[in-house]
mmCIF file of C-alpha atoms in Angstrom:
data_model
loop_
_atom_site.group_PDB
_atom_site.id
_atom_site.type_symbol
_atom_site.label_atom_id
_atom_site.label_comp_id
_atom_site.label_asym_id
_atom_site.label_seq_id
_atom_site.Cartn_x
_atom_site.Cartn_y
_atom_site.Cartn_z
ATOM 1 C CA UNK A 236 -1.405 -1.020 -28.905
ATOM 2 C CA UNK A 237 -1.157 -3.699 -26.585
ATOM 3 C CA UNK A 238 -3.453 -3.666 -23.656
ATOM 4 C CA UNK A 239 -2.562 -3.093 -19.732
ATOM 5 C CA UNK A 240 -3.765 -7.331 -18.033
ATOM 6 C CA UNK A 241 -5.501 -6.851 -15.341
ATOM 7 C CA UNK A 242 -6.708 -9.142 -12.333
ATOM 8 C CA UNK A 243 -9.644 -8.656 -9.524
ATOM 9 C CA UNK A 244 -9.617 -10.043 -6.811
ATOM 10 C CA UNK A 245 -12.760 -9.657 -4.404
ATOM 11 C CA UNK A 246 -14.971 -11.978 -2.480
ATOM 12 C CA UNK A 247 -17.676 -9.631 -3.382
ATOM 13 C CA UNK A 248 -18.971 -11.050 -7.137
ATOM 14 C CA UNK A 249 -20.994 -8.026 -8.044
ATOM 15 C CA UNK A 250 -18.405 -5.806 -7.420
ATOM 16 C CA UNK A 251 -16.098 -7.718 -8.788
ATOM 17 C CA UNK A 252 -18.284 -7.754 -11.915
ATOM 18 C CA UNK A 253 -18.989 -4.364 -12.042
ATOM 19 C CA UNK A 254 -15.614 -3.116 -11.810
ATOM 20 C CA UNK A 255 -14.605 -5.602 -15.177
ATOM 21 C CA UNK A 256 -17.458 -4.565 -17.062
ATOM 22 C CA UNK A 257 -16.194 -0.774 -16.528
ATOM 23 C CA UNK A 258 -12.453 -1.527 -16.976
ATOM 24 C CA UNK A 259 -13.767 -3.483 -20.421
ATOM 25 C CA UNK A 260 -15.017 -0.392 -21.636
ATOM 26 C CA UNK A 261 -11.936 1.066 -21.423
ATOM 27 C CA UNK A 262 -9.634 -0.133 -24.637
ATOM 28 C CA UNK A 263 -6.932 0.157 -22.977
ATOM 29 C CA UNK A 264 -7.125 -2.965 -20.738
ATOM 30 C CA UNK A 265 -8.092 -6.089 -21.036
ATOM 31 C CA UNK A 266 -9.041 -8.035 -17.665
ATOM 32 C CA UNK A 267 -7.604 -11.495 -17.447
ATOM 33 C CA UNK A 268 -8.640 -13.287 -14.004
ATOM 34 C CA UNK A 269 -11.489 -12.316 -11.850
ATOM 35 C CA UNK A 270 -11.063 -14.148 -8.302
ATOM 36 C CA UNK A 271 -12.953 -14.325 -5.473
ATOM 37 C CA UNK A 272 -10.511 -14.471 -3.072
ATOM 38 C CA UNK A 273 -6.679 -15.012 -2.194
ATOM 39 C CA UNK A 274 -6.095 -18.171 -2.405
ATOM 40 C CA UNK A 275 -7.862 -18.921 -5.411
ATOM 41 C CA UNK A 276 -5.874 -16.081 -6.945
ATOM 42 C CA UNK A 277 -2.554 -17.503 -6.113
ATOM 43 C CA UNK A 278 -3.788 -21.179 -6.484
ATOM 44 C CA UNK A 279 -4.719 -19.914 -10.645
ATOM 45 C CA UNK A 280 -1.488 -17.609 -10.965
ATOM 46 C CA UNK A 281 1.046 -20.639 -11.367
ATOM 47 C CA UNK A 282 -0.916 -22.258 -13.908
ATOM 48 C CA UNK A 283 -1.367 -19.232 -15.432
ATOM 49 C CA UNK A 284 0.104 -18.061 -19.158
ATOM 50 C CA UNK A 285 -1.465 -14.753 -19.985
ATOM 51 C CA UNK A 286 0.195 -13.308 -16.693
ATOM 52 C CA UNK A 287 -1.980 -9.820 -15.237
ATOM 53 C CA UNK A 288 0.129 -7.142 -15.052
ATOM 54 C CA UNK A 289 -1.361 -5.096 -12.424
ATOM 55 C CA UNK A 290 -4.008 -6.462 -10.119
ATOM 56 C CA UNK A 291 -7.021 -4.701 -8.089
ATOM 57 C CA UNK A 292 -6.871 -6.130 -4.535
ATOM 58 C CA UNK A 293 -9.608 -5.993 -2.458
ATOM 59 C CA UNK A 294 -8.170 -6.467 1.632
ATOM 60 C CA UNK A 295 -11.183 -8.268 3.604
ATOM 61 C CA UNK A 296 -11.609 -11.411 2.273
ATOM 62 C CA UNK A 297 -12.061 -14.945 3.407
ATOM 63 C CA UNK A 298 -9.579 -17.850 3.303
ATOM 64 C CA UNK A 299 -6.848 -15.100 2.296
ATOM 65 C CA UNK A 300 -7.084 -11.491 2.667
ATOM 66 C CA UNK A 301 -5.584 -8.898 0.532
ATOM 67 C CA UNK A 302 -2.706 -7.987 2.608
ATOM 68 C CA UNK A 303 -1.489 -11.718 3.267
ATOM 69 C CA UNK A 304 -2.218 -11.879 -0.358
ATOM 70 C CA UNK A 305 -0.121 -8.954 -1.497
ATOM 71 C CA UNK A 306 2.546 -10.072 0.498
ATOM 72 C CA UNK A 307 2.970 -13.545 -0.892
ATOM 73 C CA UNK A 308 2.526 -11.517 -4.421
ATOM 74 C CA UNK A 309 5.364 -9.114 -3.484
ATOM 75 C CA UNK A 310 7.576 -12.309 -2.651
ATOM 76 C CA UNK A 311 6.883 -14.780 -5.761
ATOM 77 C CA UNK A 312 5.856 -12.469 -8.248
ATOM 78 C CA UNK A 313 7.322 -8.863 -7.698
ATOM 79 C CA UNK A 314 6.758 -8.052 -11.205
ATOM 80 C CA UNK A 315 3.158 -7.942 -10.348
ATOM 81 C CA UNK A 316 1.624 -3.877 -9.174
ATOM 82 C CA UNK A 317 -0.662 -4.798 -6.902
ATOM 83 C CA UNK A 318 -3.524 -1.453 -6.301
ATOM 84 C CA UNK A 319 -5.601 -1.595 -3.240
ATOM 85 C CA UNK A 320 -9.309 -1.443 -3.950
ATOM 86 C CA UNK A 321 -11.333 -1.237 -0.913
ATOM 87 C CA UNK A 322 -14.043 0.226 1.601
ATOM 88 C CA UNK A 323 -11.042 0.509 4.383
ATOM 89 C CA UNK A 324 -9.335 3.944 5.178
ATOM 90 C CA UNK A 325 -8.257 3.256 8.384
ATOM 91 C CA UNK A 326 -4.270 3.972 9.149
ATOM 92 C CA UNK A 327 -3.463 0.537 10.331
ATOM 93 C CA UNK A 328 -4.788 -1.011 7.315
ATOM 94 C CA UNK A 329 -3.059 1.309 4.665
ATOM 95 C CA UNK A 330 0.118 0.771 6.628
ATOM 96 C CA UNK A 331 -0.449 -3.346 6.264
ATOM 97 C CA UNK A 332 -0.820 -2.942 2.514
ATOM 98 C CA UNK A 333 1.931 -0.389 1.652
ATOM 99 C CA UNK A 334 4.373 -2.770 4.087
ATOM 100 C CA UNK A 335 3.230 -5.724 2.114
ATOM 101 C CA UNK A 336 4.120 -4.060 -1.236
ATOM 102 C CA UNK A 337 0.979 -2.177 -2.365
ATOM 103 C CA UNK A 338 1.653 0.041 -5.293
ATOM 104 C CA UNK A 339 -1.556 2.208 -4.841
ATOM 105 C CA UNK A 340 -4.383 2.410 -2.350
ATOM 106 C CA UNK A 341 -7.967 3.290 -3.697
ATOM 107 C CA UNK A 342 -11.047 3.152 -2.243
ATOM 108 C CA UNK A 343 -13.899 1.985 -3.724
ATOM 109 C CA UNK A 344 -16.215 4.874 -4.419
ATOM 110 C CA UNK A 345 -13.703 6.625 -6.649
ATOM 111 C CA UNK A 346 -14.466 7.817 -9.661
ATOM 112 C CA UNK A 347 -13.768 5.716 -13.056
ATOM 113 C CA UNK A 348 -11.337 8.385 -14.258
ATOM 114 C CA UNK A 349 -9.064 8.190 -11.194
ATOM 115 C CA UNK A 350 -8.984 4.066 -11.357
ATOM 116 C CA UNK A 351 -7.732 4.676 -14.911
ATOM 117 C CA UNK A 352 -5.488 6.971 -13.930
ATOM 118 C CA UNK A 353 -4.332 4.321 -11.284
ATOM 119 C CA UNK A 354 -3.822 1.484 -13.489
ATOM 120 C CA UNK A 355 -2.154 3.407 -16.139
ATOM 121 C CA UNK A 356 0.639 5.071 -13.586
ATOM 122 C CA UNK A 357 1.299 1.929 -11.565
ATOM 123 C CA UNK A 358 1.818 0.026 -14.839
ATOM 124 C CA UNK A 359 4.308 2.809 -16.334
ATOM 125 C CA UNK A 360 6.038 4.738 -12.799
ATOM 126 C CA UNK A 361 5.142 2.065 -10.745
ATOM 127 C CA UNK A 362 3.665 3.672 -7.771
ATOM 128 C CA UNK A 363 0.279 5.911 -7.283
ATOM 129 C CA UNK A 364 -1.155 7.635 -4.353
ATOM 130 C CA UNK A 365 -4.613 9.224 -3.986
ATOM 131 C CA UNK A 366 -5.246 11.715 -1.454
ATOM 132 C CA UNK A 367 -5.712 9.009 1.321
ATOM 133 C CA UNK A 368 -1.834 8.560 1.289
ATOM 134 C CA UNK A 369 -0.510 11.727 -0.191
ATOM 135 C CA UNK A 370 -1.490 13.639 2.675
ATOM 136 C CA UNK A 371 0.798 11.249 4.411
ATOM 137 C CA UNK A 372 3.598 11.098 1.825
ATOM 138 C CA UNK A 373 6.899 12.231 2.712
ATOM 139 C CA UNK A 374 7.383 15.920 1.549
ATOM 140 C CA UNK A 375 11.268 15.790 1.512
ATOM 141 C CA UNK A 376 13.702 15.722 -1.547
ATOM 142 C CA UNK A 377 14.881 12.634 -2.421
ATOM 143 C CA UNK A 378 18.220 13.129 -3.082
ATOM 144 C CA UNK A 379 21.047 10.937 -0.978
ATOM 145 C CA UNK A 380 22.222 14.255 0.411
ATOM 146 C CA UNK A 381 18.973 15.522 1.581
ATOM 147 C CA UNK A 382 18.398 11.952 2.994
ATOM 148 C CA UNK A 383 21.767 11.566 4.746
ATOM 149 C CA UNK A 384 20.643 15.097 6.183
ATOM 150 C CA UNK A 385 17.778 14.010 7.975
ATOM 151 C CA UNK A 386 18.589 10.647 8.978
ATOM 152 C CA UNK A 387 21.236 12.230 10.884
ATOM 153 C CA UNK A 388 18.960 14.446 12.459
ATOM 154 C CA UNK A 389 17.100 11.696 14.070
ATOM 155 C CA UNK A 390 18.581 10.618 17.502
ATOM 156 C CA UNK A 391 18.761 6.872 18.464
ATOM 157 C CA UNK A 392 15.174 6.652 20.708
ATOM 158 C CA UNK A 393 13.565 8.270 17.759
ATOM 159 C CA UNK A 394 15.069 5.903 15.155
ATOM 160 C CA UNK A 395 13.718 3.239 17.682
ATOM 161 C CA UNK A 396 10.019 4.643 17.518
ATOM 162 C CA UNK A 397 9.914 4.564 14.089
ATOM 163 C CA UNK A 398 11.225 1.523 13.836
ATOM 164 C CA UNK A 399 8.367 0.341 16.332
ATOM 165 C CA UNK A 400 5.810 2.728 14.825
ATOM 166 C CA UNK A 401 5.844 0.051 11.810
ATOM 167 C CA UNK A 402 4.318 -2.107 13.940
ATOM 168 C CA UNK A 403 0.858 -2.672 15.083
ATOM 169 C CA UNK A 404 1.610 -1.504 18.684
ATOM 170 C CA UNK A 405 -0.361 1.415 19.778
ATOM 171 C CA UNK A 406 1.418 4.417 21.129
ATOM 172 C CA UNK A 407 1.012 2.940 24.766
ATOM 173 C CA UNK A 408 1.974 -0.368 24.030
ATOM 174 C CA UNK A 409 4.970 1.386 22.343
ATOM 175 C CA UNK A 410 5.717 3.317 24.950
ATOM 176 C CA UNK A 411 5.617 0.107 27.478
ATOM 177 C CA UNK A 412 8.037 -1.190 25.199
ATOM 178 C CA UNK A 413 10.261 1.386 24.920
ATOM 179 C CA UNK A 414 10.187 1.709 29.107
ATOM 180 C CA UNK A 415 8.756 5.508 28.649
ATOM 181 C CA UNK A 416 6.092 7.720 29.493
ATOM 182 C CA UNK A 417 3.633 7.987 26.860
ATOM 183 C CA UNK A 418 4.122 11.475 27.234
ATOM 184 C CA UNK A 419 7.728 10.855 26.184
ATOM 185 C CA UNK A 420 6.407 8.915 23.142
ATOM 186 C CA UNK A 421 4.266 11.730 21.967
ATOM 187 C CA UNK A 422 7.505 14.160 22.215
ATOM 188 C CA UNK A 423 9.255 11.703 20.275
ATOM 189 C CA UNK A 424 6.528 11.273 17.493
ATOM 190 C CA UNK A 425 5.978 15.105 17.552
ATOM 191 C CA UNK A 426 9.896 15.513 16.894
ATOM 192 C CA UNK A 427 9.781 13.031 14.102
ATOM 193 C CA UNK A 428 6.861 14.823 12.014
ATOM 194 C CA UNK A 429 8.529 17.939 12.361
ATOM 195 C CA UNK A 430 11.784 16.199 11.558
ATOM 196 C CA UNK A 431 10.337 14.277 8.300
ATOM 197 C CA UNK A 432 8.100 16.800 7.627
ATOM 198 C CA UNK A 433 4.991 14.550 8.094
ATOM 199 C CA UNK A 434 1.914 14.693 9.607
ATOM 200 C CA UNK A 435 0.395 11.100 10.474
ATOM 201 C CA UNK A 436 1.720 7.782 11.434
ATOM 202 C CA UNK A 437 1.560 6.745 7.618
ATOM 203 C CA UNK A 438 4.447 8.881 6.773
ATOM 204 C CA UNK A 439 6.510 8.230 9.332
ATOM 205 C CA UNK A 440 5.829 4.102 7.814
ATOM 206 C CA UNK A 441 6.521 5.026 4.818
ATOM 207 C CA UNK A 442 9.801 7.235 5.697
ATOM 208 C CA UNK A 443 10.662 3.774 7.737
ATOM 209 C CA UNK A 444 9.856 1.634 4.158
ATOM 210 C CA UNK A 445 12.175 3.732 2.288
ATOM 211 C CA UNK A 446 14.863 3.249 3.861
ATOM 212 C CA UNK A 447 14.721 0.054 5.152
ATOM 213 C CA UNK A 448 14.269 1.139 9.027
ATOM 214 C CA UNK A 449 11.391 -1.978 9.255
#
């Protein structure tokens, strides 16, 4: 059976040697580049022959972060599943990685089971969610009819708050921007969960990311 590649990148070198010596316990990867950092990762990736398949990113990191990182990744090499690794569960940031074309989001004091897990569904369905995002996953069907339903529910100032809820505006600046109350914005953003069927900002992101809305 050929083994899942795998590449870590993280500044932080014994964590990023602690998570290869677990993975290499596991037969059923093999870890091919261990990086310290963005740029280095990149920099080594087009000289590179035994290509990783799915790579652990870590986000705060000097010279090149994960999410600039992952976004020049998503761009150059889209074959590549990038899985976020990392201390951060704040909103904002899991919105930056999904936008930049994250494939999972993990943080770092999960158990070894659940990065297996990770790796293994990434690499096969391409996409896995722990409970930090599929709280915030969309709960509707994803049929085109069910779809077309609810995007025609939506009315245009609500389309445009989603559309500016991808962004890193905060619901006042969004609401100076949209020449509104931000009373008005939280009646819009109260509409759209109801709407989607969501309950935080991610999902209304990732309802945007789906269909293209940012």
């Amino acid at each position: 059976m050929e083994r899942i590649k795998i590449a870590i990148v993280d500044d932080h070198k014994l964590v990023s040697k602690a998570i290869e010596n677990m993975i290499s316990f596991n037969p059923k990867f093999e870890v091919v580049m261990n990086c310290f950092n963005g740029e280095d990762f990149l920099n080594q990736l087009e000289h590179k022959k035994n290509m990783p398949e799915v790579v652990l990113m870590d986000i705060n990191m000097p010279r090149k972060n994960g999410i600039e990182t992952t976004a020049e990744l998503t761009q150059t090499y889209p074959e590549l599943k990038v899985i976020a690794l990392t201390m951060e569960d704040n909103e904002s940031t899991i919105i930056s990685m999904l936008k930049a074309g994250a494939k999972g989001y993990l943080l770092k004091d999960m158990s070894p089971d659940i990065l297996f897990d990770a790796i293994n569904i990434v690499h096969e369905k391409g996409i896995f969610y722990t409970d930090i995002v599929t709280q915030s996953l969309l709960k509707i069907k994803t049929e085109e009819k069910a779809i077309q339903e609810i995007s025609a529910l939506l009315k245009d100032r609500e389309i445009e708050f989603i559309k500016l809820a991808c962004s890193e505006l905060t619901y006042k600046e969004i609401a100076e921007k949209m020449c509104v109350s931000p009373r008005t914005v939280d009646g819009y953003r109260d509409s759209i969960f109801a709407k989607l069927n969501v309950k935080t900002r991610v999902g209304i992101v990732l309802f945007a990311i789906k269909h293209e809305m940012c």
